[in-house]
PDB file of C-alpha atoms in Angstrom:
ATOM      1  CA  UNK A   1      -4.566 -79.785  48.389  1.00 49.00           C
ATOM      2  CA  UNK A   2      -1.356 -78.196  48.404  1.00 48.00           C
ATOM      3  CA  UNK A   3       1.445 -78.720  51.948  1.00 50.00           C
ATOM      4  CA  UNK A   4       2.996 -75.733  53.213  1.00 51.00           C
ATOM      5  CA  UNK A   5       6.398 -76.884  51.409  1.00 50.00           C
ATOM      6  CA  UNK A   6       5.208 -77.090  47.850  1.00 51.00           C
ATOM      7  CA  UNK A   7       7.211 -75.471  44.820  1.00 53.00           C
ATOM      8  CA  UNK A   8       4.261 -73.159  44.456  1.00 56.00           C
ATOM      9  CA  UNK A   9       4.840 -71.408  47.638  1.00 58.00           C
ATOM     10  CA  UNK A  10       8.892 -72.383  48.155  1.00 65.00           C
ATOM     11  CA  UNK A  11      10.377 -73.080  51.180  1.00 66.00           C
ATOM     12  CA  UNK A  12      10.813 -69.391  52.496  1.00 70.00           C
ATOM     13  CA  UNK A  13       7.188 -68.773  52.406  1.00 73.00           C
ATOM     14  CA  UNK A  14       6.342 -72.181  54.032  1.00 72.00           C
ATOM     15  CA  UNK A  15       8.258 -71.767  56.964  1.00 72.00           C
ATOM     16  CA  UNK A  16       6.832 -67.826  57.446  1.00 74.00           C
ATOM     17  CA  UNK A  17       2.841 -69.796  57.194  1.00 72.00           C
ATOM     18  CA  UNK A  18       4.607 -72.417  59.924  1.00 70.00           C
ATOM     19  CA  UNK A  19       6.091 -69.791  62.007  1.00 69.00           C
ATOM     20  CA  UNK A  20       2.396 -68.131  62.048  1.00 67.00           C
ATOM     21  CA  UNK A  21       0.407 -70.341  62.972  1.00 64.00           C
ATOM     22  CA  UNK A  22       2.485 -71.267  65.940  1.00 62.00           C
ATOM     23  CA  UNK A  23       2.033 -67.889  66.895  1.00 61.00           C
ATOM     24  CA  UNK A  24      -1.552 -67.935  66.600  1.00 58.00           C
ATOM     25  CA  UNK A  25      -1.601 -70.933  68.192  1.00 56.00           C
ATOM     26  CA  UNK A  26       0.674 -69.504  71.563  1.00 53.00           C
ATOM     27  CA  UNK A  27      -1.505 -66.828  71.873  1.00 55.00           C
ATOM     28  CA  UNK A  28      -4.548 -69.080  72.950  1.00 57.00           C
ATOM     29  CA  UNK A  29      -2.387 -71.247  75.596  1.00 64.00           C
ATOM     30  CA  UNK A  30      -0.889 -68.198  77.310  1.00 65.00           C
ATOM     31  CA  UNK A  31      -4.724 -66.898  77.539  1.00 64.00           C
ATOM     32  CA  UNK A  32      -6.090 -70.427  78.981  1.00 64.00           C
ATOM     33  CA  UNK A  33      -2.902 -70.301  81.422  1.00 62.00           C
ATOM     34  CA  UNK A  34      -3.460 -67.170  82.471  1.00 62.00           C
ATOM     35  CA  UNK A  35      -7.481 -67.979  83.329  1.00 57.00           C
ATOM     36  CA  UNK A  36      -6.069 -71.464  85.215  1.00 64.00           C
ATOM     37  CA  UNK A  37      -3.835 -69.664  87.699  1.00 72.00           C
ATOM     38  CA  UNK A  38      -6.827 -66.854  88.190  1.00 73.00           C
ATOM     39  CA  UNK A  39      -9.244 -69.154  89.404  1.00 79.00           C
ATOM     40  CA  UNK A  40     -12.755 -67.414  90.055  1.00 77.00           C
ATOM     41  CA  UNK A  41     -13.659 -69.584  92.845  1.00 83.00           C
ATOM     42  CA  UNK A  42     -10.538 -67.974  94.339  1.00 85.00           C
ATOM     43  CA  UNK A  43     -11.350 -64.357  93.321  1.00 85.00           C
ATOM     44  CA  UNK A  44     -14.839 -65.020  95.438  1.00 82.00           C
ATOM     45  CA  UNK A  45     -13.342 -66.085  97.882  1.00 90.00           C
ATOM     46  CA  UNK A  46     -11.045 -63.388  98.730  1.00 90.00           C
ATOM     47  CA  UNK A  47     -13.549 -61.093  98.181  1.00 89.00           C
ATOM     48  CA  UNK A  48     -15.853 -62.370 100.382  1.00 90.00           C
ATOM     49  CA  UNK A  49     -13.259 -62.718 103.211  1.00 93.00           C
ATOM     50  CA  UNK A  50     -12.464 -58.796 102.389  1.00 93.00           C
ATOM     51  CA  UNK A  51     -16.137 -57.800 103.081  1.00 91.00           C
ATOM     52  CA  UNK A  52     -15.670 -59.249 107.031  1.00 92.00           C
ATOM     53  CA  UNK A  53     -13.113 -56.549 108.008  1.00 93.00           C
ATOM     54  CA  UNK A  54     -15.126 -54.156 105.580  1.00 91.00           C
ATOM     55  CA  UNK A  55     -18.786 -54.651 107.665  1.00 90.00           C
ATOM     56  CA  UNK A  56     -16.641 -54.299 111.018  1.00 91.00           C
ATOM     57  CA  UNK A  57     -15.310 -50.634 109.655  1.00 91.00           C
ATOM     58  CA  UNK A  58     -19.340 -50.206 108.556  1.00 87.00           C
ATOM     59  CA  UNK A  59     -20.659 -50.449 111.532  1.00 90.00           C
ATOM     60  CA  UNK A  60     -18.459 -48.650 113.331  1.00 90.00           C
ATOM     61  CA  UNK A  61     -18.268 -45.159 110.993  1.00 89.00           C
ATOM     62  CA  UNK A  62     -21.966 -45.282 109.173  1.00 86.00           C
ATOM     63  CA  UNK A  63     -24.335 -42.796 110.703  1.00 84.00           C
ATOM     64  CA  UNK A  64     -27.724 -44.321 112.544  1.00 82.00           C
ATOM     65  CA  UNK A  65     -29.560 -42.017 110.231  1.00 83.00           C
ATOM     66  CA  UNK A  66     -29.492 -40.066 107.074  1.00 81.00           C
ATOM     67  CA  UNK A  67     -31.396 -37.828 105.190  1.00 85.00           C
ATOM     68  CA  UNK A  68     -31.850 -39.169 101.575  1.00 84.00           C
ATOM     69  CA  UNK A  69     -32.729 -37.312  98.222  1.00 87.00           C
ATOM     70  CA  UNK A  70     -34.343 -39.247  95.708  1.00 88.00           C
ATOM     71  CA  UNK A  71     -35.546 -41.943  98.344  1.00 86.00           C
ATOM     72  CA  UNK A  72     -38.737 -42.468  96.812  1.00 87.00           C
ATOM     73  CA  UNK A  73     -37.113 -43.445  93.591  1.00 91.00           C
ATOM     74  CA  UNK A  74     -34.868 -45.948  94.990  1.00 90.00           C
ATOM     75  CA  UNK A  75     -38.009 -47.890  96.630  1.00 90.00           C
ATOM     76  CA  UNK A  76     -39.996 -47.234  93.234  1.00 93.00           C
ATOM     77  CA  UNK A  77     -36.644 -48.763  90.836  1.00 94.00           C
ATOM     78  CA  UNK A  78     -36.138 -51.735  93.271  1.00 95.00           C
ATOM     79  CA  UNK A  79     -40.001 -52.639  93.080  1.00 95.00           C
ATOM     80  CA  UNK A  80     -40.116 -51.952  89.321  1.00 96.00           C
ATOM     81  CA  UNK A  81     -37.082 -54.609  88.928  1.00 96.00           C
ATOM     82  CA  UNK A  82     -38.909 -56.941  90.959  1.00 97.00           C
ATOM     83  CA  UNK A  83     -42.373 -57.109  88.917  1.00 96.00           C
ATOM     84  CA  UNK A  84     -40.003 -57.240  85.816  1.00 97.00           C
ATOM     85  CA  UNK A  85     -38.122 -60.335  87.376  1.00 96.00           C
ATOM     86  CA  UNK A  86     -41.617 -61.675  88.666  1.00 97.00           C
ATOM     87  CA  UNK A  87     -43.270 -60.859  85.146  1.00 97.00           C
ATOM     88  CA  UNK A  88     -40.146 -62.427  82.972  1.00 96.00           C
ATOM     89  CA  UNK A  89     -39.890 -65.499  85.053  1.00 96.00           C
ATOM     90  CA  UNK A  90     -43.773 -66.126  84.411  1.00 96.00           C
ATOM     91  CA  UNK A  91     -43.768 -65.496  80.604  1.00 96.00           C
ATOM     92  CA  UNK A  92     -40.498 -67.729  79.945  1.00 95.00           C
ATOM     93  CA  UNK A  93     -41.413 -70.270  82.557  1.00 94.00           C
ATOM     94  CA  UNK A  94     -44.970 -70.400  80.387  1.00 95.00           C
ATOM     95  CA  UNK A  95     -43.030 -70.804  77.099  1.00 94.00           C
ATOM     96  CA  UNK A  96     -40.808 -73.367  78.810  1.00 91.00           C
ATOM     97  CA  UNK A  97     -37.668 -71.507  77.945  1.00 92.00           C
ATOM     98  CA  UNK A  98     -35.008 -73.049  80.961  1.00 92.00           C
ATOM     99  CA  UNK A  99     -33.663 -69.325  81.403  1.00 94.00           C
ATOM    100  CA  UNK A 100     -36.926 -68.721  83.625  1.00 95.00           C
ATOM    101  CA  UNK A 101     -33.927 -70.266  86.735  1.00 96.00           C
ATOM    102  CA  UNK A 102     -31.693 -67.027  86.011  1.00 96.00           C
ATOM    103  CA  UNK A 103     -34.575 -64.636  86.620  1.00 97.00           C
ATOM    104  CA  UNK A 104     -36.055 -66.751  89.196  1.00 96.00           C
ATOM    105  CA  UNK A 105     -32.762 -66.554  91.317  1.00 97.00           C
ATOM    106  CA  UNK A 106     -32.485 -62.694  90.781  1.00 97.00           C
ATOM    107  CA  UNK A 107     -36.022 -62.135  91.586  1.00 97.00           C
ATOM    108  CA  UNK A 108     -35.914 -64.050  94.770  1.00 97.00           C
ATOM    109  CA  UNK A 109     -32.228 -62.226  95.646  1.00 98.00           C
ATOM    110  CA  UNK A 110     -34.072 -58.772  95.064  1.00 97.00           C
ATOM    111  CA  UNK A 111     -37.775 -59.714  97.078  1.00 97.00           C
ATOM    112  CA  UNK A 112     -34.897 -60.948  99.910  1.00 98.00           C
ATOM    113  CA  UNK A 113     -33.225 -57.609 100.122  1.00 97.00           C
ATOM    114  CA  UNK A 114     -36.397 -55.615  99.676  1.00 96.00           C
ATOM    115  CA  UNK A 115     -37.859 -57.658 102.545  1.00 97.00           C
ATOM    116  CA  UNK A 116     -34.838 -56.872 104.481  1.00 96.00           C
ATOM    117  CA  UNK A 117     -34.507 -53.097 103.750  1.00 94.00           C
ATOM    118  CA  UNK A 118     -38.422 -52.449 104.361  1.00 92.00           C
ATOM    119  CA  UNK A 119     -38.097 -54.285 107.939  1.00 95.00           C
ATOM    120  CA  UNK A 120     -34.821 -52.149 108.612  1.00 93.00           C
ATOM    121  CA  UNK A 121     -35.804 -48.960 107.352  1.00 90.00           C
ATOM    122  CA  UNK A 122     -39.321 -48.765 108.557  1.00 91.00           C
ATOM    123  CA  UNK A 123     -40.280 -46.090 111.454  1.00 90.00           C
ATOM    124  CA  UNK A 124     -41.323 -47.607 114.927  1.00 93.00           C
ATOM    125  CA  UNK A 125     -44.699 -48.372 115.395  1.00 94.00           C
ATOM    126  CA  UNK A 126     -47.414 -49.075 112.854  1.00 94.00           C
ATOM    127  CA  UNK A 127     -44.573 -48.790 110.062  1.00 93.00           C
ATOM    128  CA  UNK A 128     -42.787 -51.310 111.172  1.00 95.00           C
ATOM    129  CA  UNK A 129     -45.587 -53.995 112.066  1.00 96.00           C
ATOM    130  CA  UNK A 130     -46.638 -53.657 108.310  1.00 95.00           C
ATOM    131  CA  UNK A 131     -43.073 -53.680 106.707  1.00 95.00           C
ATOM    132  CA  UNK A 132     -42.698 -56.707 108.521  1.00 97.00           C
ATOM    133  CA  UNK A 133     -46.219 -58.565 107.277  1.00 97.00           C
ATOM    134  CA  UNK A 134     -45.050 -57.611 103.762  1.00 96.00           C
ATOM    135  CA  UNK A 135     -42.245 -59.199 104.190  1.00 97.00           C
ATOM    136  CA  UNK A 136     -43.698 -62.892 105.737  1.00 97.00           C
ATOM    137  CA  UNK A 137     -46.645 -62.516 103.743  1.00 97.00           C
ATOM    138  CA  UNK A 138     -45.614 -61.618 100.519  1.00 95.00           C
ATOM    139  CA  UNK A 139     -41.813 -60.844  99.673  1.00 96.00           C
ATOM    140  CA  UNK A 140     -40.232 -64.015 101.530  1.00 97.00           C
ATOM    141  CA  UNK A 141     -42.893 -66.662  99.844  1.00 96.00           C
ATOM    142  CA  UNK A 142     -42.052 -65.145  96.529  1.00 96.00           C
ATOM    143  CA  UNK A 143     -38.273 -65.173  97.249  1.00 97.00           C
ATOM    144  CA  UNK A 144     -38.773 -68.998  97.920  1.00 95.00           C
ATOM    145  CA  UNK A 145     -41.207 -69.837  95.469  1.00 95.00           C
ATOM    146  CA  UNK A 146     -38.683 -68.165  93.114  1.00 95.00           C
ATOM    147  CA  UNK A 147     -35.762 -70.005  94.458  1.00 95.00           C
ATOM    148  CA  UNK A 148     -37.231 -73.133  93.905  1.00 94.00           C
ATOM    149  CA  UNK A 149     -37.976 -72.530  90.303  1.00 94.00           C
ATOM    150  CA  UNK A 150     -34.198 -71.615  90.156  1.00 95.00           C
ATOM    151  CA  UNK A 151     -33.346 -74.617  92.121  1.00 94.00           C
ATOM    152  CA  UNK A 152     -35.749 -77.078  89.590  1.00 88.00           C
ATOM    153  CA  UNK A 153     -37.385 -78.628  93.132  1.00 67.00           C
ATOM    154  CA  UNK A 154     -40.979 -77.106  92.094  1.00 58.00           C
ATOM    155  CA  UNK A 155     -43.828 -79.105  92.183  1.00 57.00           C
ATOM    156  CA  UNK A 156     -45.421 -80.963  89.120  1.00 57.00           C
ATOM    157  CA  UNK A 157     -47.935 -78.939  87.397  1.00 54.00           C
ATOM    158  CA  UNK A 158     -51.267 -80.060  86.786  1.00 52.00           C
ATOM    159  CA  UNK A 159     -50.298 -80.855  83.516  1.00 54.00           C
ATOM    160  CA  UNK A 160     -47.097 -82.164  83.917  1.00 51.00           C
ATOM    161  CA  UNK A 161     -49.273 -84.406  86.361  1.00 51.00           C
ATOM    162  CA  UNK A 162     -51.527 -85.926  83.931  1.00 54.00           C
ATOM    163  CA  UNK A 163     -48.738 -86.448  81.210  1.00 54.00           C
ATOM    164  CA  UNK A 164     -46.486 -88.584  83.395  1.00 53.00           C
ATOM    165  CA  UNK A 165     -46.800 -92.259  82.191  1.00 54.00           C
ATOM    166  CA  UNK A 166     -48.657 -91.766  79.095  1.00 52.00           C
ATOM    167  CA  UNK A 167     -47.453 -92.816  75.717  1.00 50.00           C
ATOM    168  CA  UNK A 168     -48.647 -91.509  72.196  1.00 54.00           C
ATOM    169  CA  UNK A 169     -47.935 -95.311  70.597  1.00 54.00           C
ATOM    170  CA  UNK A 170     -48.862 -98.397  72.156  1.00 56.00           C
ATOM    171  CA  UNK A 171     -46.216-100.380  74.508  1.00 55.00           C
ATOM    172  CA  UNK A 172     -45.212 -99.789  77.880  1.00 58.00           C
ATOM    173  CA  UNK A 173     -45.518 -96.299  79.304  1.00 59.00           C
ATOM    174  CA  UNK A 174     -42.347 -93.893  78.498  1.00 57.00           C
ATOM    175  CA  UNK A 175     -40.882 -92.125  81.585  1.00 58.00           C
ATOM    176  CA  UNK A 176     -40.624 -88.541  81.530  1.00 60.00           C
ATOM    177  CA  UNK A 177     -37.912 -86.933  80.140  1.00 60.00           C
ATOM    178  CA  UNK A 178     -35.855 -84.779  82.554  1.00 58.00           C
ATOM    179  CA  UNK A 179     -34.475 -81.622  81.116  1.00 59.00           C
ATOM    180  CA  UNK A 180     -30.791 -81.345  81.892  1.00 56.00           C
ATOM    181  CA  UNK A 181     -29.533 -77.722  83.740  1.00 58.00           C
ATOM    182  CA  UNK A 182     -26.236 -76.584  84.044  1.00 59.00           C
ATOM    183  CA  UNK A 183     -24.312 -77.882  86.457  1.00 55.00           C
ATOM    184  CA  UNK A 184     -26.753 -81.158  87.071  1.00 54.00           C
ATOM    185  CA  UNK A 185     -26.011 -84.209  85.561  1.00 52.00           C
ATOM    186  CA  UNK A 186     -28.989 -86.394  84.223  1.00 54.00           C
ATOM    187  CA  UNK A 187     -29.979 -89.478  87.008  1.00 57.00           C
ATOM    188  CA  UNK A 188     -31.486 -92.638  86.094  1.00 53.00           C
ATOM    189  CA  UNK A 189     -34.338 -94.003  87.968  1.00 49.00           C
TER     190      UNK A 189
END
């Protein structure tokens, strides 16, 4: 292996390779500095505390009613993303793939603002009384059924059930491995 100062290279080309890898090297810091002093907790925060003013000016200016084109599309995209949420979940829950948590917690965001929207936007009268047994009955169990399975606090399977305690060699019984998520750290029992 050959250092930057060898005759090969000579001492004006050694100090040019020196003097560029430092800058590569600058580049990188200034980039992580930049992403420490822009902190997205921060970001969120603001933004959240923007949106209070933002509702008041809402509320205030936003006509009681509207007539809407394309209304029947909205409805039909937001229930299409739902089944695909409810249908993805299932089939990588079933393969045991951990991303099932990511679609579970958009899933149960979207059956929670579908629930809301249907209750809201729903005539007086016999409209209303089913938008709202949609909702309790169907919609809001999902949303929490799916925010569990984001959450990992979902009951043991039947299966998972039957396989807790048993060992494939003889000797004592081997607990159950926990899978670790992101952002929970693995506890000992």
């Amino acid at each position: 292996m050959t250092t930057l100062s060898s005759p090969a290279t000579g001492p004006r080309t050694a100090r040019r390779a020196r003097r560029a890898l430092s800058r590569r090297r600058v580049l990188p810091r200034r980039r992580e500095l930049a992403w420490r002093r822009v902190r997205p907790e921060w970001v969120l925060l603001v933004s959240g505390a923007a949106l209070v003013p933002w509702l008041y000016v809402l509320a205030r200016t936003v006509p009681s009613t509207a007539l809407v084109g394309r209304w029947n599309a909205a409805w039909v995209g937001l229930d299409a993303l739902e089944a695909l949420g409810l249908l993805s979940t299932a089939a990588l829950r079933r393969r045991g793939d951990d991303r099932h948590r990511l679609t579970a917690a958009a899933t149960a965001a979207l059956l929670v603002v579908d629930a809301w929207w249907d209750t809201v936007t729903a005539a007086p009268g016999g409209a209303l009384v089913s938008a709202v047994a949609m909702a309790v009955c169907a919609e809001l169990p999902l949303a929490a059924l799916c925010t569990a399975l984001a959450l990992g606090r979902e009951r043991p399977t039947v299966t998972d059930a039957t396989t807790v305690g048993t060992t494939t060699a003889p000797g004592p019984p081997v607990a159950p491995r926990t899978p670790i998520t992101p952002g929970r750290r693995p506890t000992r029992e």
